[in-house]
CSV table of C-alpha atoms in Angstrom, one decimal:
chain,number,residue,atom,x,y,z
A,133,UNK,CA,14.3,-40.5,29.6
A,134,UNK,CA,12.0,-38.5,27.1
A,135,UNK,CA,13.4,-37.5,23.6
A,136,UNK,CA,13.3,-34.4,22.1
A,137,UNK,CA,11.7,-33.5,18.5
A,138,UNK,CA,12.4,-30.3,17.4
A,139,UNK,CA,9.5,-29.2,14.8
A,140,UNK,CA,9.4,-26.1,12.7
A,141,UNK,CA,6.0,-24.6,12.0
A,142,UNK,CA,5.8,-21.7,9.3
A,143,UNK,CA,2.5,-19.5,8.6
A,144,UNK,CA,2.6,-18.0,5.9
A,145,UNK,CA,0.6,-14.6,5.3
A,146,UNK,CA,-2.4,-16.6,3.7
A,147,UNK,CA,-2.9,-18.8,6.6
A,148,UNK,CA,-2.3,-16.6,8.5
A,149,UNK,CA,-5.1,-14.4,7.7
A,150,UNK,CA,-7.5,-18.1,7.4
A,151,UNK,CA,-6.7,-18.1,10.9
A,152,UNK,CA,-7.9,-14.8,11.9
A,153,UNK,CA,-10.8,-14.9,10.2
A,154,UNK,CA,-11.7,-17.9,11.9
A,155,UNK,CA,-11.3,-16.8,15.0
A,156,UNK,CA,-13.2,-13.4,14.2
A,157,UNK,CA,-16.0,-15.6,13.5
A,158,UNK,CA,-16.0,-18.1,16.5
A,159,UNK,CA,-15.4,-14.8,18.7
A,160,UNK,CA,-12.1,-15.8,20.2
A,161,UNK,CA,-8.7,-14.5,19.5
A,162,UNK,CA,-6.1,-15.8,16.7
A,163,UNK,CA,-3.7,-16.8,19.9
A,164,UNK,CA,-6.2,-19.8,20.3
A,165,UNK,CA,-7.1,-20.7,17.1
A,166,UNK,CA,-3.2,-21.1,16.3
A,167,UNK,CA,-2.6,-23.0,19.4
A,168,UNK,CA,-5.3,-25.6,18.6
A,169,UNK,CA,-3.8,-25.6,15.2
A,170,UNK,CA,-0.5,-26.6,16.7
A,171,UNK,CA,-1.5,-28.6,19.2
A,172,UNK,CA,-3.7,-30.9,16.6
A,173,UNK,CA,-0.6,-30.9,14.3
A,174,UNK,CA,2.3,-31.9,17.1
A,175,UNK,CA,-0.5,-35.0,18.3
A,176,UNK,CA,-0.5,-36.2,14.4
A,177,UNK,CA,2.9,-36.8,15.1
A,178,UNK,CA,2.2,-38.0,18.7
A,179,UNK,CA,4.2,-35.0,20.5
A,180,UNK,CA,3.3,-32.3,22.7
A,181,UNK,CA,4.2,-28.7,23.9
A,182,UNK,CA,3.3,-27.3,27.6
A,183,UNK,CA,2.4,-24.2,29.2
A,184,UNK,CA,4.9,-21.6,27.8
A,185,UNK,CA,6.6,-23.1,25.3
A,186,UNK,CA,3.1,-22.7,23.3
A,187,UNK,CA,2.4,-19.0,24.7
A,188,UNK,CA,6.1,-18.0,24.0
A,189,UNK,CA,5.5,-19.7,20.5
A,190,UNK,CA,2.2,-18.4,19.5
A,191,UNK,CA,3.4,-14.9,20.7
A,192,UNK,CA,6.7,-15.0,18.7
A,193,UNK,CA,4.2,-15.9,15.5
A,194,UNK,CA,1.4,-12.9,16.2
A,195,UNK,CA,5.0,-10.6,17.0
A,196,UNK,CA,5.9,-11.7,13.8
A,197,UNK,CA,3.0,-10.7,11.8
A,198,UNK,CA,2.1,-7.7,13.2
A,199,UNK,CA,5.8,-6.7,12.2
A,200,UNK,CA,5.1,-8.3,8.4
A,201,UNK,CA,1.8,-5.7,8.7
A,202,UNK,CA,3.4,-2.7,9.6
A,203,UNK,CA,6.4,-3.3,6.8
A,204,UNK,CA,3.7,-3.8,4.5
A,205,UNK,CA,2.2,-0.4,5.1
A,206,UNK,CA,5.8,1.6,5.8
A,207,UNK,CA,6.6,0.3,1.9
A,208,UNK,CA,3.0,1.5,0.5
A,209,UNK,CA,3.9,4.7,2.1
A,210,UNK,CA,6.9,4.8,0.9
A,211,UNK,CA,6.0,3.8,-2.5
A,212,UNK,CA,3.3,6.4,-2.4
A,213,UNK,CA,5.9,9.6,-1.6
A,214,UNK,CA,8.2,8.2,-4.1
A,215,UNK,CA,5.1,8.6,-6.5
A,216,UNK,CA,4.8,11.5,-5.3
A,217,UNK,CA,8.2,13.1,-5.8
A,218,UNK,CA,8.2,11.7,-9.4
A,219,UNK,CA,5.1,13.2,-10.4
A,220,UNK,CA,6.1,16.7,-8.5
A,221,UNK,CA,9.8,17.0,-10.3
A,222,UNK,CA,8.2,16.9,-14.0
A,223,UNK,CA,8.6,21.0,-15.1
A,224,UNK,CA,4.7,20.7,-16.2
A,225,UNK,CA,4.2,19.8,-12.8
A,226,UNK,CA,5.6,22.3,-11.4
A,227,UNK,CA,3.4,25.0,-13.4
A,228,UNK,CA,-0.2,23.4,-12.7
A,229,UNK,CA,1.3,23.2,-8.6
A,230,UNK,CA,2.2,27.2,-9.1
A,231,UNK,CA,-1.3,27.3,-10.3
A,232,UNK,CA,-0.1,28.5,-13.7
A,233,UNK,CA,-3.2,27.6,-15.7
A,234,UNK,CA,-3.5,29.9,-18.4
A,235,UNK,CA,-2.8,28.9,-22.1
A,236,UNK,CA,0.0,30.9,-22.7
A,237,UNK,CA,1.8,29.9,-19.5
A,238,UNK,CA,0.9,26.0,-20.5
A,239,UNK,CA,2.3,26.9,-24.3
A,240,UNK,CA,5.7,28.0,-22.7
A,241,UNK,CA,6.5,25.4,-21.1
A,242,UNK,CA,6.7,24.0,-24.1
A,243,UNK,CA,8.8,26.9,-25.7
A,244,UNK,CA,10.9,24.4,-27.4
A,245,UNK,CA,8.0,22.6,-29.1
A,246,UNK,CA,6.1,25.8,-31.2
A,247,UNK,CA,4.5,23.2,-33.4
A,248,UNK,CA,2.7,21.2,-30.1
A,249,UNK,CA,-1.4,22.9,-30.7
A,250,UNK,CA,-2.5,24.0,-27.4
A,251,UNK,CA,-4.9,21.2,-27.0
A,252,UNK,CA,-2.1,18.7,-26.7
A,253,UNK,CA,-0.7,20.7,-24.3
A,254,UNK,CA,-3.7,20.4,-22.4
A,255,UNK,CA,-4.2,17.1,-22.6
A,256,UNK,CA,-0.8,16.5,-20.8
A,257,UNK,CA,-1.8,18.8,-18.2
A,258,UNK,CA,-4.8,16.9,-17.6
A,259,UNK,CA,-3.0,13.6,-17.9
A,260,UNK,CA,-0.6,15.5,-15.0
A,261,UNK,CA,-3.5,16.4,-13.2
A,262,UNK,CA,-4.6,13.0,-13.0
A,263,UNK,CA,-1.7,11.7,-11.5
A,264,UNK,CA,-1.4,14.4,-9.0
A,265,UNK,CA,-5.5,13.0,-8.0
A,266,UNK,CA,-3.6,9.7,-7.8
A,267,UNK,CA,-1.0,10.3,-5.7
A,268,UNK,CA,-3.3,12.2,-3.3
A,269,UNK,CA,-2.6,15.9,-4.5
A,270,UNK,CA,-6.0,17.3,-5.9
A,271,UNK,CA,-9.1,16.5,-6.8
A,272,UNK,CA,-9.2,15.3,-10.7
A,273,UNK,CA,-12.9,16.6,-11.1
A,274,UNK,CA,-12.0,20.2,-10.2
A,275,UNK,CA,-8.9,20.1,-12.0
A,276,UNK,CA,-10.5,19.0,-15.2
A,277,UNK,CA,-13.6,21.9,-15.0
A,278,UNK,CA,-10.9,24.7,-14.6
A,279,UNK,CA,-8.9,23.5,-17.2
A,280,UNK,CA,-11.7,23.0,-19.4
A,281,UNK,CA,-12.5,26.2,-18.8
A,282,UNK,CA,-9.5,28.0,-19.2
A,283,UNK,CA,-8.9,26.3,-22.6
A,284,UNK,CA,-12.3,26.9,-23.9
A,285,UNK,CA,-11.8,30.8,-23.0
C-alpha cells in the first residue's frame, strides 16, 4: 500500500509575482510555471501529485491571488474616498468647493481669527487646494493661478 504525505505549499505575494514574471517572459501562463515549481519541489522530497490534484491546486493558488488583487485595490479605493471625505468636511473646504474665492469670503471664514493677514489665509487655501489635486478633485495648477490672481487683485 502507498502512504500519504500531506505537504503545504504557501506563495506569498512576492513569489508570487517572480512567478508571473517568469512566465510573461518565457510566453506561457503562471498555471505552468507554478506547477513545475511544485512538481520540482514534491520530487526533492521524492513525492508526486497527478492530474487534478495539481490543476485543482494551482487553480485554488491563481483563485487566491486574483482575490488578494482585487482586496488590494477595493482598500486603495476605499482609502482614497475616505481621503476624500476628510479633505471635503473641513469648513475651508467647503468655500473653495462653493467656489467662494474672493478675499473677503476667504477672510470670513476665519471670522474668529481677525489677526490671521490674508496671505495666511491663502496659503491654507492653497495647501487645501492641494489636497483636493491629491485626492483627485481639481487640478492644482489652475487652482493656484486663480488664487494667485484673486489675491493679487
Amino acid at each position: 500500500m502507498v502512504g500519504t504525505k500531506t505537504v503545504s505549499v504557501k506563495l506569498d505575494s512576492r513569489l508570487y509575482t517572480a512567478l508571473k514574471t517568469r512566465a510573461e517572459l518565457d510566453k506561457s501562463n503562471v498555471s505552468d510555471v507554478i506547477r513545475s515549481l511544485l512538481c520540482s519541489a514534491l520530487a526533492a522530497e521524492e513525492l508526486d501529485l497527478y492530474g487534478n490534484e495539481v490543476a485543482g491546486f494551482i487553480r485554488g493558488v491563481v483563485d487566491a491571488r486574483m482575490d488578494v488583487a482585487t482586496l488590494d485595490i477595493e482598500r486603495k479605493l476605499d482609502a482614497a474616498e475616505d481621503r476624500i471625505a476628510a479633505v471635503l468636511s473641513r469648513p475651508m473646504t467647503a468655500a473653495i468647493m462653493a467656489g467662494l474665492m474672493s478675499a473677503d469670503v476667504l477672510k470670513a471664514s476665519y471670522a474668529s481669527l481677525d489677526d490671521v493677514p490674508v496671505a495666511d489665509i491663502w496659503k491654507n487655501y492653497l495647501a487645501q487646494a492641494g489636497e483636493l489635486s491629491r485626492a483627485g478633485l481639481g487640478r492644482i495648477d489652475e487652482v493656484k493661478l486663480h488664487a494667485r490672481e484673486r489675491a493679487d487683485g
